[in-house]
Amino acid sequence: MEKEPSSSSDVSASNVGRVRNRRRANEVTTDGNKADGQTLLVSDRNKYKSMLIRTYSTVWMIGGFAFLVYMGHLYIWAMVVVIQIFMATELFNLLRKSSEEKQLPGFRLLNWHFFFTAMLFTYGRFLSRELVNTVSSDHLLYKLVSSLIKYQMFICYFLYISGFVWFILTLKKKTYKYQFKQYAWTHMILLTVFAQSSFTVANIFEGMFWFLLPASLIVINDIAAYLFGFFLGRTPLIKLSPKKTWEGFIGASVTTIISAFLLANVMGRSQWFTCPRKDLSTGWLQCDPGPMFKPEHYYLGDWAPQWVRKNISFSIC
């Protein structure tokens, strides 16, 4: 009589163990389904909601970018500067340690001192001509700006040396490694941010075409990859991003190549996109487009049928 409860408890324990094992097996199967790229691509219930959100955000971003293009070169440059500040903020915080920062009050301000010194050095060199042409009508302001440009290298050198002395004065015994690491990281950030963006700004003022065409193709490629993958995607591209598909990759590649020819032809006909900006004003531009933006006509050779040669010709801008 005393052994029956123990046997029943053993049976119940074994049943519980079986139930737990079954649940674990089901959980593994569910995770396996989630890991399957095709299931994510085809049976995602929230993909239409995600598409709607992406559509709204895309329309707003493209509309804002089109407004900046309409306003002119100076506003696009301002957009680049704002993006640089956000990039630097994220990169500065990447290796930041709050425990170390508490022992170094004002050390974060030193990073921004080097950042704005690098900005003055970079844009002072690229935009000196435009700045002088903008203030040429006012004699006093023209003289002041000319003096600043003349001593721009000395001013940047003085600011950098001041920042270096500031860094030396803030060194503390227990934080040497962290401070020198941040000092090196700051210079790597400045090199990464300003090396490529300086050429971007130079291209903007040499003609908006050289900035707008590559940027537009990137946007078109991203949108086309999403749409082709959304409606036709079946084959996962890489494991790192399971929702990327070969269908989206191929469709985006073809769309981008076709768009490059069409956009180059359309933008090359507008002086607003092709004329260089020689000052910091926002007025309309008029210039003689270079030979690169003048259309050339190409006719098919003798190998084509006669009716094709008469009716079809190619014009490349």
Coordinates of N, CA, C and O in Angstrom, one line a residue, residues 164-294:
F164 N 45.9 70.1 -28.8 CA 46.9 69.2 -28.4 C 47.4 69.5 -27.0 O 47.6 68.6 -26.1
V165 N 47.7 70.8 -26.7 CA 48.1 71.2 -25.4 C 46.9 71.0 -24.4 O 47.2 70.5 -23.2
W166 N 45.7 71.2 -24.8 CA 44.6 70.9 -24.0 C 44.5 69.4 -23.6 O 44.3 69.0 -22.4
F167 N 44.8 68.6 -24.6 CA 44.9 67.1 -24.3 C 46.0 66.8 -23.3 O 45.7 65.9 -22.4
I168 N 47.1 67.4 -23.5 CA 48.2 67.1 -22.6 C 47.9 67.5 -21.1 O 48.2 66.8 -20.2
L169 N 47.2 68.6 -21.0 CA 46.9 69.1 -19.7 C 45.8 68.3 -19.0 O 45.7 68.3 -17.7
T170 N 45.0 67.6 -19.7 CA 44.0 66.8 -19.1 C 44.4 65.3 -18.8 O 43.6 64.5 -18.3
L171 N 45.6 65.0 -19.1 CA 46.1 63.6 -18.8 C 46.1 63.3 -17.3 O 46.5 64.1 -16.5
K172 N 45.6 62.1 -17.0 CA 45.6 61.6 -15.6 C 46.2 60.2 -15.5 O 46.1 59.5 -16.5
K173 N 46.8 59.9 -14.4 CA 47.6 58.7 -14.3 C 46.8 57.4 -14.6 O 47.2 56.6 -15.4
K174 N 45.6 57.3 -14.0 CA 44.9 56.0 -14.2 C 44.1 55.9 -15.5 O 43.4 54.9 -15.7
T175 N 44.1 57.0 -16.3 CA 43.3 57.0 -17.5 C 44.2 57.2 -18.7 O 43.7 57.6 -19.8
Y176 N 45.5 57.0 -18.7 CA 46.4 57.2 -19.8 C 45.9 56.4 -21.0 O 45.8 57.0 -22.2
K177 N 45.7 55.2 -20.8 CA 45.3 54.3 -21.9 C 44.0 54.7 -22.6 O 43.9 54.8 -23.8
Y178 N 43.0 55.0 -21.8 CA 41.7 55.5 -22.3 C 41.9 56.8 -23.1 O 41.3 57.0 -24.2
Q179 N 42.6 57.7 -22.6 CA 42.7 59.0 -23.2 C 43.5 59.0 -24.5 O 43.1 59.6 -25.5
F180 N 44.6 58.2 -24.6 CA 45.3 58.1 -25.8 C 44.5 57.3 -26.8 O 44.6 57.6 -28.0
K181 N 43.7 56.4 -26.4 CA 42.9 55.6 -27.3 C 41.8 56.5 -27.9 O 41.5 56.5 -29.1
Q182 N 41.2 57.4 -27.1 CA 40.2 58.3 -27.6 C 40.9 59.4 -28.5 O 40.3 59.8 -29.5
Y183 N 42.1 59.8 -28.2 CA 42.8 60.7 -29.1 C 43.0 60.1 -30.5 O 42.8 60.8 -31.5
A184 N 43.5 58.9 -30.5 CA 43.7 58.2 -31.8 C 42.4 58.0 -32.5 O 42.3 58.2 -33.7
W185 N 41.4 57.6 -31.8 CA 40.1 57.3 -32.3 C 39.5 58.6 -32.9 O 38.8 58.6 -34.0
T186 N 39.7 59.7 -32.3 CA 39.2 61.0 -32.8 C 39.8 61.3 -34.1 O 39.1 61.8 -35.1
H187 N 41.1 61.1 -34.3 CA 41.8 61.4 -35.5 C 41.3 60.5 -36.6 O 41.2 60.9 -37.8
M188 N 41.1 59.2 -36.3 CA 40.5 58.3 -37.3 C 39.1 58.7 -37.8 O 38.8 58.6 -39.0
I189 N 38.3 59.2 -36.8 CA 37.0 59.7 -37.2 C 37.1 60.9 -38.1 O 36.4 61.0 -39.2
L190 N 38.0 61.8 -37.8 CA 38.1 63.0 -38.7 C 38.6 62.6 -40.1 O 38.1 63.2 -41.1
L191 N 39.5 61.7 -40.1 CA 40.0 61.2 -41.5 C 38.9 60.5 -42.2 O 38.7 60.8 -43.4
T192 N 38.1 59.7 -41.6 CA 37.0 59.0 -42.2 C 35.9 60.0 -42.7 O 35.4 59.9 -43.8
V193 N 35.5 60.9 -41.8 CA 34.4 61.8 -42.1 C 34.7 62.8 -43.2 O 34.0 63.1 -44.1
F194 N 35.9 63.5 -43.0 CA 36.2 64.6 -43.8 C 36.9 64.3 -45.1 O 36.9 65.1 -46.1
A195 N 37.6 63.1 -45.2 CA 38.3 62.8 -46.4 C 37.3 62.6 -47.6 O 37.5 63.1 -48.7
Q196 N 36.3 61.9 -47.3 CA 35.3 61.6 -48.4 C 34.3 62.8 -48.6 O 33.9 63.1 -49.7
S197 N 33.9 63.4 -47.5 CA 32.9 64.5 -47.6 C 33.5 65.7 -48.3 O 32.7 66.5 -48.9
S198 N 34.8 66.0 -48.1 CA 35.4 67.1 -48.7 C 35.3 67.0 -50.3 O 35.0 68.0 -51.0
F199 N 35.5 65.8 -50.8 CA 35.4 65.6 -52.2 C 33.9 65.7 -52.7 O 33.6 66.2 -53.8
T200 N 33.0 65.3 -51.8 CA 31.6 65.4 -52.1 C 31.2 66.9 -52.2 O 30.5 67.3 -53.2
V201 N 31.6 67.7 -51.3 CA 31.3 69.2 -51.4 C 31.9 69.8 -52.6 O 31.3 70.7 -53.2
A202 N 33.2 69.4 -52.9 CA 33.8 70.0 -54.1 C 33.0 69.6 -55.3 O 32.9 70.5 -56.2
N203 N 32.5 68.4 -55.4 CA 31.7 68.0 -56.6 C 30.4 68.8 -56.6 O 29.9 69.1 -57.7
I204 N 29.8 69.1 -55.5 CA 28.6 69.8 -55.5 C 28.7 71.2 -56.1 O 27.9 71.6 -56.9
F205 N 29.8 71.9 -55.7 CA 30.0 73.2 -56.3 C 30.6 73.2 -57.7 O 30.6 74.2 -58.4
E206 N 31.1 72.1 -58.1 CA 31.6 72.0 -59.5 C 30.4 71.7 -60.5 O 30.6 71.7 -61.7
G207 N 29.3 71.3 -59.9 CA 28.1 71.0 -60.7 C 27.3 70.0 -59.9 O 27.8 68.9 -59.5
M208 N 26.0 70.3 -59.7 CA 25.2 69.4 -58.8 C 25.0 68.1 -59.5 O 24.7 67.1 -58.8
F209 N 25.2 68.0 -60.8 CA 25.1 66.7 -61.5 C 26.0 65.7 -60.9 O 25.6 64.5 -60.8
W210 N 27.2 66.0 -60.5 CA 28.2 65.0 -60.1 C 27.9 64.5 -58.7 O 28.4 63.5 -58.3
F211 N 27.0 65.2 -58.0 CA 26.6 64.7 -56.7 C 25.2 64.0 -56.8 O 24.9 63.0 -56.2
L212 N 24.3 64.6 -57.6 CA 22.9 64.2 -57.6 C 22.8 62.9 -58.4 O 22.0 62.0 -57.9
L213 N 23.5 62.7 -59.4 CA 23.4 61.4 -60.2 C 23.8 60.2 -59.4 O 23.0 59.2 -59.3
P214 N 25.0 60.1 -58.7 CA 25.3 59.0 -57.9 C 24.3 58.8 -56.7 O 23.9 57.6 -56.4
A215 N 23.9 59.9 -56.1 CA 23.0 59.8 -55.0 C 21.7 59.2 -55.4 O 21.1 58.4 -54.7
S216 N 21.2 59.7 -56.6 CA 19.9 59.2 -57.1 C 20.0 57.7 -57.5 O 19.0 57.0 -57.2
L217 N 21.1 57.3 -58.0 CA 21.2 55.9 -58.4 C 21.3 55.0 -57.1 O 20.7 53.9 -57.2
I218 N 21.8 55.5 -56.1 CA 21.8 54.7 -54.8 C 20.4 54.5 -54.3 O 20.0 53.4 -53.9
V219 N 19.6 55.6 -54.4 CA 18.2 55.6 -53.9 C 17.4 54.6 -54.8 O 16.6 53.8 -54.3
I220 N 17.6 54.7 -56.1 CA 16.9 53.8 -57.0 C 17.3 52.4 -56.8 O 16.4 51.5 -56.8
N221 N 18.5 52.1 -56.6 CA 19.0 50.7 -56.4 C 18.3 50.2 -55.1 O 17.9 49.0 -55.1
D222 N 18.3 51.0 -54.0 CA 17.7 50.5 -52.8 C 16.2 50.2 -52.9 O 15.7 49.2 -52.4
I223 N 15.5 51.1 -53.6 CA 14.1 51.0 -53.7 C 13.8 49.8 -54.6 O 12.9 49.0 -54.3
A224 N 14.5 49.6 -55.7 CA 14.3 48.5 -56.6 C 14.6 47.2 -56.0 O 13.9 46.2 -56.2
A225 N 15.7 47.1 -55.2 CA 16.0 45.9 -54.5 C 14.9 45.5 -53.5 O 14.5 44.3 -53.4
Y226 N 14.3 46.5 -52.9 CA 13.2 46.2 -51.9 C 12.0 45.7 -52.6 O 11.3 44.7 -52.2
L227 N 11.6 46.4 -53.7 CA 10.4 46.0 -54.4 C 10.5 44.7 -55.1 O 9.6 43.8 -55.1
F228 N 11.6 44.4 -55.8 CA 11.8 43.1 -56.5 C 11.8 42.0 -55.4 O 11.3 40.9 -55.6
G229 N 12.5 42.2 -54.3 CA 12.6 41.2 -53.3 C 11.2 41.0 -52.6 O 10.9 39.9 -52.2
F230 N 10.5 42.1 -52.5 CA 9.2 42.0 -51.8 C 8.2 41.2 -52.6 O 7.5 40.3 -52.1
F231 N 8.1 41.4 -53.9 CA 7.1 40.7 -54.8 C 7.6 39.4 -55.4 O 6.8 38.5 -55.6
L232 N 8.9 39.4 -55.7 CA 9.4 38.2 -56.4 C 10.5 37.4 -55.6 O 10.9 36.4 -56.1
G233 N 10.8 37.9 -54.4 CA 11.9 37.2 -53.7 C 11.6 35.8 -53.2 O 10.6 35.6 -52.5
R234 N 12.4 34.9 -53.6 CA 12.3 33.5 -53.2 C 13.7 32.9 -52.7 O 13.7 32.0 -51.9
T235 N 14.8 33.4 -53.3 CA 16.1 32.8 -53.0 C 16.9 33.7 -52.1 O 17.2 34.8 -52.6
P236 N 17.2 33.3 -50.9 CA 18.0 34.2 -50.0 C 19.4 34.4 -50.6 O 20.0 33.6 -51.2
L237 N 19.9 35.7 -50.4 CA 21.2 36.1 -51.0 C 22.3 35.7 -50.1 O 23.3 35.0 -50.4
I238 N 22.3 36.2 -48.8 CA 23.3 36.0 -47.8 C 22.7 35.7 -46.5 O 21.6 36.1 -46.2
K239 N 23.4 34.9 -45.7 CA 22.8 34.6 -44.3 C 22.9 35.8 -43.4 O 22.1 35.8 -42.4
L240 N 23.8 36.7 -43.6 CA 23.9 37.9 -42.8 C 22.6 38.7 -42.8 O 22.2 39.2 -41.7
S241 N 21.9 38.8 -43.9 CA 20.6 39.5 -44.0 C 19.7 38.5 -44.7 O 19.6 38.5 -46.0
P242 N 18.9 37.7 -44.0 CA 18.1 36.7 -44.7 C 17.0 37.2 -45.6 O 16.5 36.5 -46.4
K243 N 16.6 38.5 -45.4 CA 15.5 39.0 -46.3 C 16.1 39.6 -47.6 O 15.3 40.0 -48.4
K244 N 17.4 39.6 -47.8 CA 18.0 39.9 -49.1 C 17.9 38.7 -50.0 O 18.2 37.6 -49.6
T245 N 17.4 39.0 -51.3 CA 17.2 37.9 -52.2 C 18.0 38.1 -53.5 O 18.3 39.3 -53.8
W246 N 18.2 37.0 -54.2 CA 18.9 37.1 -55.5 C 18.0 37.9 -56.5 O 18.4 38.6 -57.4
E247 N 16.7 37.6 -56.4 CA 15.7 38.3 -57.3 C 15.8 39.9 -57.1 O 15.8 40.6 -58.1
G248 N 15.9 40.3 -55.8 CA 16.0 41.7 -55.6 C 17.3 42.3 -56.1 O 17.4 43.4 -56.6
F249 N 18.4 41.5 -55.9 CA 19.7 41.9 -56.3 C 19.8 42.1 -57.8 O 20.3 43.1 -58.4
I250 N 19.3 41.1 -58.6 CA 19.3 41.2 -60.0 C 18.4 42.2 -60.6 O 18.8 43.0 -61.5
G251 N 17.2 42.3 -60.0 CA 16.3 43.4 -60.5 C 16.8 44.8 -60.2 O 16.7 45.7 -61.0
A252 N 17.4 45.0 -59.0 CA 18.0 46.3 -58.7 C 19.1 46.6 -59.6 O 19.3 47.8 -60.0
S253 N 20.0 45.6 -60.0 CA 21.1 45.9 -60.8 C 20.7 46.3 -62.2 O 21.2 47.3 -62.8
V254 N 19.7 45.6 -62.8 CA 19.2 46.0 -64.1 C 18.5 47.4 -64.1 O 18.7 48.2 -65.0
T255 N 17.7 47.6 -63.0 CA 17.0 48.9 -62.9 C 18.0 50.1 -62.8 O 17.8 51.1 -63.4
T256 N 19.1 49.9 -62.0 CA 20.0 50.9 -61.8 C 20.8 51.2 -63.1 O 21.1 52.4 -63.4
I257 N 21.1 50.2 -63.9 CA 21.9 50.5 -65.1 C 21.0 51.2 -66.1 O 21.5 52.2 -66.7
I258 N 19.7 50.9 -66.2 CA 18.8 51.6 -67.1 C 18.6 53.0 -66.6 O 18.6 54.0 -67.4
S259 N 18.4 53.2 -65.3 CA 18.2 54.5 -64.8 C 19.4 55.4 -64.9 O 19.3 56.6 -65.1
A260 N 20.6 54.8 -64.9 CA 21.8 55.7 -65.1 C 21.8 56.4 -66.5 O 22.1 57.5 -66.6
F261 N 21.5 55.6 -67.5 CA 21.4 56.2 -68.8 C 20.3 57.3 -68.9 O 20.5 58.4 -69.5
L262 N 19.1 57.0 -68.4 CA 18.0 57.9 -68.4 C 18.3 59.2 -67.6 O 18.1 60.3 -68.1
L263 N 18.7 59.0 -66.4 CA 19.0 60.2 -65.5 C 20.1 61.1 -66.1 O 20.0 62.3 -66.0
A264 N 21.2 60.4 -66.6 CA 22.3 61.2 -67.1 C 21.8 62.1 -68.3 O 22.2 63.2 -68.5
N265 N 20.9 61.5 -69.1 CA 20.4 62.2 -70.3 C 19.5 63.4 -69.8 O 19.6 64.5 -70.4
V266 N 18.7 63.2 -68.8 CA 17.8 64.2 -68.3 C 18.5 65.3 -67.6 O 18.3 66.5 -67.8
M267 N 19.3 64.9 -66.6 CA 20.1 65.9 -65.8 C 21.1 66.7 -66.6 O 21.3 67.9 -66.4
G268 N 21.7 66.0 -67.6 CA 22.7 66.7 -68.4 C 22.1 67.8 -69.3 O 22.9 68.7 -69.8
R269 N 20.8 67.9 -69.4 CA 20.2 69.0 -70.2 C 19.8 70.2 -69.4 O 19.3 71.2 -69.9
S270 N 19.9 70.1 -68.1 CA 19.6 71.2 -67.2 C 20.8 72.0 -66.7 O 21.7 71.4 -66.1
Q271 N 20.8 73.3 -66.9 CA 22.0 74.1 -66.4 C 22.0 74.2 -64.9 O 23.1 74.4 -64.3
W272 N 20.9 74.0 -64.2 CA 20.9 74.0 -62.8 C 21.7 72.9 -62.2 O 22.3 73.0 -61.1
F273 N 21.8 71.8 -62.9 CA 22.6 70.6 -62.5 C 24.0 70.6 -63.0 O 24.9 70.1 -62.3
T274 N 24.2 71.2 -64.2 CA 25.5 71.1 -64.8 C 26.5 72.3 -64.5 O 27.7 72.1 -64.6
C275 N 25.9 73.5 -64.3 CA 26.7 74.7 -64.1 C 27.4 74.7 -62.8 O 26.8 74.4 -61.8
P276 N 28.7 75.0 -62.7 CA 29.3 75.2 -61.4 C 28.9 76.4 -60.7 O 28.6 77.4 -61.3
R277 N 28.9 76.3 -59.4 CA 28.5 77.5 -58.5 C 29.8 78.1 -58.0 O 30.6 77.5 -57.3
K278 N 30.0 79.4 -58.4 CA 31.3 80.1 -58.1 C 31.1 81.0 -56.9 O 32.1 81.8 -56.6
D279 N 30.0 81.0 -56.3 CA 29.8 81.8 -55.0 C 28.9 81.1 -54.1 O 28.5 79.9 -54.4
L280 N 28.5 81.7 -53.0 CA 27.6 81.0 -52.0 C 26.2 81.6 -52.1 O 25.4 81.5 -51.1
S281 N 25.8 82.1 -53.3 CA 24.4 82.6 -53.4 C 23.5 81.4 -53.8 O 23.9 80.3 -54.0
T282 N 22.2 81.7 -54.0 CA 21.2 80.7 -54.3 C 20.5 81.0 -55.6 O 19.4 80.5 -55.8
G283 N 21.0 82.0 -56.4 CA 20.3 82.4 -57.6 C 20.4 81.3 -58.7 O 21.2 80.4 -58.6
W284 N 19.7 81.6 -59.8 CA 19.7 80.7 -60.9 C 21.0 80.8 -61.7 O 21.7 81.8 -61.7
L285 N 21.4 79.7 -62.3 CA 22.7 79.6 -62.9 C 22.5 79.5 -64.5 O 21.6 78.9 -65.0
Q286 N 23.4 80.2 -65.1 CA 23.5 80.1 -66.6 C 25.0 80.0 -67.0 O 25.8 80.7 -66.5
C287 N 25.2 79.0 -67.9 CA 26.6 78.8 -68.3 C 26.6 78.1 -69.6 O 25.5 77.6 -70.1
D288 N 27.7 78.0 -70.2 CA 27.9 77.3 -71.5 C 28.3 75.8 -71.1 O 29.4 75.6 -70.6
P289 N 27.4 74.9 -71.3 CA 27.8 73.5 -70.9 C 29.0 73.0 -71.7 O 29.2 73.3 -72.8
G290 N 29.8 72.2 -71.0 CA 31.0 71.7 -71.6 C 30.6 70.6 -72.6 O 29.5 70.2 -72.8
P291 N 31.6 70.1 -73.3 CA 31.4 69.1 -74.3 C 30.8 67.8 -73.8 O 30.1 67.1 -74.5
M292 N 31.0 67.6 -72.5 CA 30.5 66.4 -71.9 C 29.0 66.4 -71.8 O 28.3 65.3 -71.8
F293 N 28.4 67.5 -71.7 CA 26.9 67.6 -71.6 C 26.2 68.0 -72.9 O 25.0 68.3 -72.9
K294 N 27.0 68.0 -74.0 CA 26.3 68.3 -75.3 C 26.0 67.0 -76.0 O 26.9 66.1 -76.1

